[in-house]
XYZ file of C-alpha atoms in Angstrom:
574
model
C 180.263 56.483 72.220
C 178.253 54.119 70.048
C 181.281 51.913 69.511
C 181.860 51.669 73.248
C 178.208 50.848 73.817
C 178.255 48.039 71.302
C 181.433 46.530 72.694
C 179.927 46.497 76.185
C 176.747 44.846 74.926
C 178.603 42.171 73.029
C 180.706 41.287 76.084
C 177.896 41.089 78.649
C 177.738 37.567 80.145
C 174.343 36.123 79.292
C 173.164 32.562 78.989
C 173.705 31.307 75.447
C 172.336 28.460 73.397
C 173.437 26.983 70.146
C 172.319 28.554 66.911
C 170.493 25.446 65.724
C 168.746 24.995 69.036
C 167.340 28.502 69.159
C 166.533 28.861 65.492
C 163.440 26.732 65.899
C 162.027 28.187 69.117
C 158.489 26.998 68.444
C 158.569 28.456 64.932
C 159.628 27.192 61.541
C 161.814 29.113 59.116
C 160.195 29.955 55.787
C 161.700 31.412 52.596
C 161.448 35.219 52.843
C 159.766 35.613 49.465
C 156.772 33.569 50.686
C 156.071 36.192 53.358
C 155.656 39.188 51.026
C 152.801 41.387 52.264
C 152.195 39.443 55.489
C 152.122 41.458 58.743
C 155.166 41.320 60.994
C 154.024 40.165 64.411
C 157.362 40.338 66.206
C 161.001 41.335 65.679
C 163.821 39.730 67.657
C 167.549 40.529 67.742
C 170.309 38.012 68.435
C 174.054 38.470 68.771
C 176.415 35.816 67.414
C 179.281 35.092 69.799
C 181.721 32.558 68.398
C 179.614 29.390 67.946
C 176.666 30.484 70.073
C 173.886 33.033 69.956
C 172.037 35.030 72.577
C 168.958 37.167 72.428
C 169.428 40.756 73.545
C 167.683 42.019 76.662
C 164.643 44.311 76.589
C 166.803 47.389 77.225
C 169.344 46.349 74.622
C 166.551 45.691 72.166
C 165.438 49.319 72.217
C 169.038 50.464 71.772
C 169.554 48.104 68.870
C 166.452 49.343 67.074
C 167.670 52.912 67.379
C 171.299 52.211 66.527
C 170.543 50.074 63.484
C 167.488 52.109 62.471
C 165.337 48.987 62.436
C 161.615 49.665 62.108
C 159.992 46.868 64.039
C 156.541 46.568 62.435
C 154.575 46.770 59.205
C 154.245 44.224 56.397
C 157.221 42.153 55.297
C 159.009 43.140 52.080
C 162.049 41.066 51.146
C 163.656 43.770 49.007
C 163.583 46.288 51.850
C 164.989 43.825 54.373
C 167.776 42.799 52.013
C 168.882 46.411 51.676
C 168.619 46.966 55.435
C 171.011 44.034 55.881
C 173.584 45.808 53.700
C 173.153 49.034 55.674
C 173.778 47.249 58.962
C 176.893 45.603 57.544
C 178.282 49.066 56.682
C 178.679 49.837 60.393
C 182.328 49.545 61.495
C 181.473 47.317 64.488
C 179.553 44.724 62.446
C 181.208 41.847 60.635
C 177.978 40.390 59.272
C 174.205 40.672 59.559
C 171.422 38.338 58.539
C 167.684 38.086 59.029
C 165.430 35.053 58.948
C 161.658 34.771 58.623
C 159.569 32.414 60.766
C 155.911 31.619 61.314
C 153.841 29.374 63.550
C 150.950 28.893 61.124
C 151.235 28.133 57.423
C 149.665 31.451 56.445
C 149.790 33.398 59.708
C 151.764 36.478 60.716
C 155.568 36.299 60.687
C 158.412 36.775 63.149
C 161.681 38.369 61.979
C 164.929 37.391 63.679
C 168.060 39.451 63.135
C 171.419 37.749 63.704
C 174.220 40.274 64.089
C 177.877 39.302 64.429
C 180.233 41.916 65.930
C 183.717 42.323 64.557
C 185.622 44.192 61.889
C 183.590 45.398 58.954
C 184.303 43.575 55.735
C 184.945 45.660 52.669
C 181.835 45.799 50.507
C 182.362 45.801 46.783
C 179.908 45.905 43.920
C 178.975 42.473 42.599
C 176.476 40.711 40.390
C 176.454 39.585 36.762
C 176.217 43.125 35.374
C 179.367 44.078 37.290
C 181.415 40.891 36.828
C 180.025 39.477 33.594
C 179.909 36.034 35.213
C 176.784 33.903 34.720
C 177.630 32.157 37.975
C 176.580 35.335 39.830
C 172.963 34.832 38.792
C 170.307 35.412 40.016
C 172.045 38.549 41.333
C 172.328 41.159 38.586
C 173.845 44.024 40.560
C 174.488 44.863 44.196
C 176.315 47.529 46.150
C 175.673 49.197 49.482
C 172.945 51.432 47.994
C 171.200 49.309 45.370
C 170.220 45.800 44.432
C 168.760 44.284 41.271
C 168.041 40.574 41.177
C 166.197 37.909 39.264
C 164.018 35.454 41.144
C 162.264 32.205 40.333
C 159.520 30.695 42.462
C 157.846 27.440 41.647
C 156.159 24.348 42.883
C 154.795 20.968 41.984
C 152.061 19.084 43.762
C 150.134 15.827 43.605
C 146.541 15.795 44.815
C 144.067 12.973 45.415
C 140.442 13.458 46.463
C 138.134 10.597 47.367
C 134.392 11.271 47.148
C 134.874 14.933 46.265
C 132.028 17.192 47.410
C 130.854 14.258 49.559
C 130.240 12.349 46.325
C 127.714 15.006 45.244
C 129.800 17.103 42.876
C 127.091 17.878 40.344
C 124.669 19.005 43.046
C 127.125 21.214 44.895
C 128.587 22.884 41.789
C 125.401 23.647 39.865
C 125.668 27.116 38.366
C 129.441 27.241 38.853
C 130.929 28.273 35.475
C 134.244 26.481 36.073
C 132.710 23.169 37.145
C 132.370 21.407 33.782
C 133.378 18.038 35.244
C 133.060 18.079 39.039
C 134.380 15.242 41.163
C 131.915 12.758 42.646
C 132.069 9.291 44.107
C 135.478 7.625 43.901
C 138.975 8.969 43.366
C 140.062 12.039 41.441
C 143.842 12.508 41.141
C 145.892 15.149 39.350
C 149.211 17.049 39.495
C 149.652 20.839 39.428
C 152.747 22.904 38.685
C 153.692 26.573 38.570
C 156.696 28.783 37.806
C 157.060 32.479 38.567
C 160.117 34.186 37.031
C 160.622 37.843 37.875
C 162.928 40.739 38.593
C 162.986 43.112 41.539
C 165.200 45.815 42.929
C 165.714 48.822 45.148
C 167.943 51.888 45.008
C 168.800 54.727 47.346
C 168.297 58.218 45.932
C 171.646 59.963 46.383
C 172.630 60.036 50.042
C 169.092 60.733 51.220
C 166.809 58.475 53.227
C 164.561 57.976 50.197
C 164.502 54.588 48.449
C 162.672 53.507 45.291
C 161.797 49.847 44.836
C 159.689 47.626 42.606
C 159.186 44.205 41.056
C 157.536 42.519 38.116
C 156.914 38.841 37.444
C 154.895 36.475 35.330
C 153.346 33.229 36.480
C 152.806 30.044 34.493
C 150.495 27.494 36.087
C 148.817 24.321 34.945
C 147.452 20.902 35.749
C 147.347 17.530 34.025
C 143.953 15.857 33.901
C 140.799 16.590 35.882
C 140.711 18.414 39.215
C 137.736 18.550 41.603
C 135.978 21.173 39.480
C 137.115 21.028 35.868
C 138.027 18.426 33.271
C 141.103 18.217 31.084
C 144.629 19.578 31.232
C 145.348 23.291 31.088
C 148.157 25.859 31.197
C 147.885 29.588 31.827
C 150.351 32.487 31.878
C 149.785 36.052 33.074
C 151.461 38.858 34.992
C 151.609 38.136 38.741
C 153.350 40.951 40.619
C 153.977 44.389 39.153
C 154.389 47.227 41.627
C 156.512 50.261 42.395
C 157.004 52.003 45.718
C 159.091 54.366 47.760
C 160.364 54.238 51.306
C 161.243 57.176 53.531
C 163.438 55.850 56.332
C 164.815 57.204 59.623
C 161.890 59.512 60.366
C 161.131 61.043 63.754
C 163.332 61.899 66.711
C 164.380 58.297 67.311
C 165.046 57.726 63.584
C 162.905 54.566 63.645
C 159.958 56.020 61.769
C 159.322 54.630 58.300
C 156.857 55.617 55.572
C 156.301 52.946 52.913
C 154.045 53.705 49.924
C 153.437 51.408 46.958
C 150.963 50.808 44.139
C 150.311 48.130 41.519
C 149.835 44.373 41.583
C 151.011 43.424 45.046
C 150.228 41.389 48.182
C 148.192 42.248 51.254
C 146.983 40.571 54.419
C 145.117 41.997 57.399
C 146.061 40.321 60.689
C 145.986 36.558 60.073
C 143.403 36.627 57.278
C 140.068 36.758 59.143
C 138.831 39.370 56.633
C 141.637 39.781 54.075
C 144.125 37.015 53.361
C 147.091 37.206 51.038
C 145.922 33.871 49.650
C 142.590 35.347 48.531
C 144.107 38.091 46.397
C 143.643 36.168 43.157
C 141.586 33.374 41.619
C 143.345 30.135 40.709
C 140.745 27.613 39.543
C 139.439 26.674 36.103
C 141.775 27.380 33.188
C 144.434 28.683 35.600
C 144.990 25.115 36.752
C 146.108 25.927 40.285
C 143.049 25.088 42.360
C 144.957 23.455 45.239
C 148.420 25.046 44.946
C 146.888 28.565 44.892
C 149.983 29.897 43.167
C 148.505 33.310 42.354
C 148.108 35.576 45.373
C 148.726 39.127 44.088
C 145.792 41.532 44.089
C 144.912 43.022 40.713
C 145.149 46.534 42.144
C 146.679 47.780 45.385
C 147.561 51.156 46.808
C 149.259 50.812 50.205
C 150.640 53.428 52.593
C 152.133 52.391 55.948
C 153.779 54.512 58.619
C 155.509 52.750 61.504
C 157.261 54.230 64.536
C 158.095 52.556 67.822
C 155.123 50.334 68.600
C 152.596 52.158 66.419
C 151.538 51.451 62.841
C 149.064 53.366 60.697
C 148.130 51.748 57.409
C 145.869 52.895 54.587
C 144.951 50.528 51.772
C 142.974 50.156 48.563
C 142.446 46.612 47.233
C 140.867 45.011 44.203
C 141.231 41.216 43.890
C 142.094 39.440 40.648
C 138.952 37.744 39.320
C 138.737 34.654 37.153
C 136.806 35.712 34.064
C 137.713 38.901 32.213
C 134.244 39.142 30.662
C 132.448 38.803 34.034
C 134.362 41.224 36.220
C 132.520 42.537 39.272
C 135.358 44.990 40.070
C 134.629 44.863 43.798
C 137.183 46.884 45.726
C 137.855 47.968 49.288
C 139.345 51.042 50.954
C 140.411 50.998 54.586
C 142.641 52.213 57.365
C 144.191 50.332 60.301
C 145.678 51.797 63.480
C 147.752 49.314 65.458
C 149.703 49.141 68.697
C 152.090 46.211 69.167
C 154.597 46.270 72.022
C 156.569 43.355 70.526
C 156.060 41.355 73.708
C 152.573 40.468 74.860
C 150.064 42.949 73.412
C 148.941 43.434 69.825
C 145.776 45.502 69.342
C 144.361 47.345 66.372
C 141.191 48.621 64.783
C 140.363 48.700 61.077
C 137.643 50.688 59.341
C 136.892 49.507 55.818
C 134.429 50.390 53.057
C 133.475 48.409 49.966
C 133.943 51.348 47.658
C 132.926 49.846 44.331
C 131.838 46.878 42.300
C 128.845 44.805 41.314
C 127.116 42.081 43.280
C 124.236 41.792 45.726
C 122.984 39.833 48.731
C 119.914 37.654 48.036
C 117.017 37.929 50.505
C 114.320 35.279 51.099
C 111.552 37.517 49.718
C 113.270 37.686 46.331
C 114.700 41.193 46.620
C 118.386 41.965 47.042
C 120.784 44.434 48.648
C 123.720 45.817 46.689
C 127.141 44.957 48.119
C 128.659 48.328 47.257
C 128.810 50.738 50.179
C 129.233 48.124 52.910
C 131.012 49.491 56.021
C 133.163 47.238 58.197
C 134.535 47.912 61.687
C 137.100 45.364 62.871
C 138.847 45.632 66.281
C 141.483 43.046 67.231
C 143.109 42.003 70.517
C 145.915 39.447 70.690
C 147.847 38.690 73.875
C 150.944 36.482 73.915
C 152.779 34.665 76.712
C 150.504 36.096 79.400
C 152.437 36.513 82.670
C 155.226 34.381 81.158
C 153.046 31.267 81.392
C 152.893 30.437 77.679
C 149.178 31.254 77.629
C 147.938 33.304 74.683
C 144.671 34.797 73.511
C 143.500 35.860 70.060
C 140.237 37.635 69.314
C 138.617 39.820 66.651
C 135.165 41.271 66.164
C 133.585 42.421 62.899
C 130.517 44.584 62.420
C 129.193 45.011 58.868
C 126.546 47.568 58.058
C 124.718 49.385 55.280
C 121.125 50.276 54.552
C 119.029 47.184 55.191
C 121.967 45.100 56.461
C 123.581 44.535 59.844
C 125.842 41.518 60.447
C 128.293 40.359 63.095
C 131.179 37.925 63.341
C 133.772 37.282 65.989
C 136.145 34.722 67.363
C 138.010 34.075 70.566
C 140.861 31.624 70.828
C 142.935 30.587 73.816
C 146.018 28.434 73.805
C 149.143 27.296 75.580
C 152.673 27.091 74.157
C 155.430 25.296 76.033
C 158.637 26.373 74.321
C 160.885 24.727 76.916
C 159.298 21.296 76.549
C 160.498 18.645 74.159
C 158.978 19.121 70.677
C 157.704 22.565 71.801
C 154.011 21.618 71.791
C 151.086 24.014 71.697
C 147.369 23.496 72.211
C 144.787 25.935 70.844
C 141.000 26.166 71.054
C 138.998 28.683 68.989
C 135.298 29.475 68.930
C 134.228 31.413 65.844
C 130.816 32.894 65.033
C 129.705 34.097 61.587
C 126.107 35.286 61.744
C 123.356 33.878 59.520
C 120.251 35.685 58.301
C 117.007 35.391 60.258
C 114.247 35.493 57.604
C 111.735 36.751 60.177
C 113.476 40.120 60.539
C 113.509 43.046 58.122
C 117.281 43.398 58.400
C 119.611 41.187 56.362
C 122.063 39.622 58.844
C 124.213 37.078 56.997
C 127.916 37.805 57.563
C 129.953 38.481 54.423
C 133.416 36.872 54.840
C 134.966 39.284 52.276
C 138.390 37.847 51.306
C 139.031 35.513 54.210
C 141.322 32.502 53.883
C 144.702 31.023 54.638
C 145.583 27.395 55.275
C 146.023 26.837 58.999
C 144.150 30.019 59.902
C 140.775 30.707 58.230
C 140.268 27.720 56.000
C 137.852 26.126 58.464
C 138.096 22.639 57.096
C 140.028 22.086 53.887
C 137.111 20.268 52.254
C 134.274 22.003 54.055
C 135.560 25.387 52.887
C 134.435 24.457 49.353
C 130.932 23.697 50.620
C 129.989 26.197 53.307
C 132.435 29.096 52.929
C 132.567 31.311 56.014
C 129.056 32.743 56.303
C 126.336 31.387 58.640
C 128.804 29.257 60.593
C 129.515 28.475 64.218
C 132.782 26.583 64.501
C 134.764 24.948 67.273
C 138.405 24.340 66.411
C 140.970 22.336 68.390
C 144.586 22.376 67.245
C 147.595 20.492 68.561
C 150.974 21.499 67.143
C 154.515 20.219 67.726
C 158.044 20.068 66.269
C 159.151 16.410 66.376
C 162.476 17.203 64.706
C 164.322 20.295 63.588
C 162.515 22.112 60.744
C 159.445 19.854 60.876
C 156.105 21.191 62.111
C 153.143 18.882 62.634
C 149.651 20.293 63.097
C 146.508 18.334 63.922
C 143.196 20.157 63.585
C 139.636 19.196 64.407
C 136.752 21.396 63.206
C 133.186 20.958 64.483
C 130.891 23.017 62.280
C 127.286 24.169 62.732
C 124.999 26.652 61.030
C 123.714 29.666 62.944
C 120.415 29.810 61.018
C 118.453 27.195 59.074
C 117.984 29.834 56.390
C 121.184 29.449 54.366
C 120.243 31.490 51.297
C 123.543 32.760 49.932
C 125.146 29.343 50.366
C 125.280 26.554 47.784
C 121.969 25.542 46.196
C 121.625 22.041 47.763
C 121.915 23.484 51.265
C 120.270 26.900 50.748
C 117.591 25.796 53.218
C 118.602 23.509 56.089
C 116.608 21.039 58.143
C 119.421 20.673 60.674
C 122.223 22.958 61.851
C 124.849 20.191 62.058
C 127.199 20.667 59.090
C 129.612 18.002 60.308
C 133.282 17.615 61.266
C 136.658 17.703 59.573
C 139.998 16.384 60.817
C 143.271 17.539 59.265
C 146.908 16.520 59.661
C 149.462 18.917 58.173
C 153.232 18.445 57.981
C 155.513 21.281 56.900
C 159.214 20.570 56.443
C 161.765 23.270 55.629
C 164.268 21.310 53.538
C 166.362 24.457 53.187
C 165.819 28.167 52.743
C 165.022 27.413 49.091
C 162.791 24.349 49.336
C 159.672 23.701 51.395
C 157.672 20.453 51.563
C 154.002 20.471 52.554
C 151.891 17.372 53.145
C 148.210 17.318 54.121
C 145.660 14.629 54.881
C 142.124 15.737 55.668
C 138.826 13.906 56.065
C 135.394 15.567 56.260
C 132.334 13.773 57.589
C 128.918 15.174 56.580
C 126.439 16.029 59.293
C 122.660 15.985 59.080
C 122.586 19.501 57.570
C 124.088 17.856 54.477
C 122.711 14.309 54.605
C 119.114 15.450 55.197
C 119.213 17.265 51.853
C 121.565 14.824 50.064
C 121.027 11.387 51.665
C 123.761 9.574 49.724
C 126.573 11.874 50.863
C 129.810 10.135 51.804
C 132.920 11.123 53.781
C 135.351 13.189 51.719
C 139.134 12.667 51.958
C 141.900 14.725 50.414
C 145.600 13.806 50.230
C 148.047 16.497 49.174
C 151.819 16.654 48.751
C 153.516 19.816 47.439
C 157.120 20.869 46.977
C 157.842 24.616 46.699
C 161.086 26.203 45.527
C 162.365 29.774 45.858
C 165.507 30.618 43.869
């Protein structure tokens, strides 16, 4: 019956387009290993028919998910998807299967596209260096239809140039910062950074059950030559990066699409697109680690993650503790939370997260000289995203955050609207976002300054590449305009304009030179980003950004100058 169904599906006459033409589709392919821990926004299924490809219909999509036991949500894990590929290829009607990972923002959520070719199943035999004894099989150590063990090597090299770092006021803006022993100022600061992450990861099926055990461990060497914007001198640093173990229970529920994924250790995590928790804020990279701009370390020091997905629903519990910079000054701040999400894989993605800061040192400074401990903070975070509204290309993204504990009550929210035209040449999109992060009113008893937690992510919640180092994400009102296009295959160009203001003149909790403002106008920043996927193993990223100080800065530091940064990075994934 299933065989007949598949044959009928594969033969249905639908409009087809070439593989290269559809592969872009307003997205850019990224190496799978770069998406570890990032939420899956959408899953698509395509059938390869000779030299063309077509996307399955809505009805077929549901049948494919059931037939192939594809869970369509959760966070991306390369090891699990690699094994799922092997399981699909075991079906007698499938000649080959492949998945690809795409995104539309450098650090945003990802889209998974399955490409399935019908035909006669190819015989699968064990392979890898352990089986064959051939060094040419590396990095694969062992693979059969139930297990995989592989080496991996990630790396990158970048060249960075800043002109008038910190608006030419480096010493003023970095006072009290323990890593800033030689901060940039007027003129040019240029330096290269490099990193390498060798590791090993694998997965195995327990007997013939639906239980799988997986894990990975890696080390990361990073360094720079010369002075960066904060610190002087060359440096190199090596430490463990990822180190986790987990288990997966597959094919749960009546439709066999349920999946329970539990893991613990040093791993990756991102909530939505990073408004509160970004994968790129999981670890510190500055100072002796020599990776201030490449941000090579992203694994949290401690994670415990449990995710159940079924149909369009996801329930996720998490415990997180970020990796801090100095071992002798650990604050040990950690977070425990739960997220309940509904995503229909078409136009609606909604969830709500409830989070508690369950431990750690640190406090919020109040104008009267007292403070409020950070531990015990409660966070409520609902989200509503709508995509391709009424098939017009219009989309909407919005989140709200309420933070509360004794003596504190803070709000933040954003609403963004945009238009994507996937059928137009270069597939352009235009996006406008208004974001509000509350500041503290010193005339009230309640402390109201929003705590941005572990926000971040280039192209999402880095609100100005240079300004982020000055004003963070508290006490900010921002207007963002983004224009994005794909001039050629595999090349994404993004142009961003940020117009930044303070919510309150009281900016206690910000950097010392602007702890009290005379004006609310922080200034503007304009950024051009180019991302080119050279291949599935190499990614080129170029950025030019210029920040212009507003009166909130120049009133306190009259000699402030415009700040430019020029960045070019090449990443590899072997």
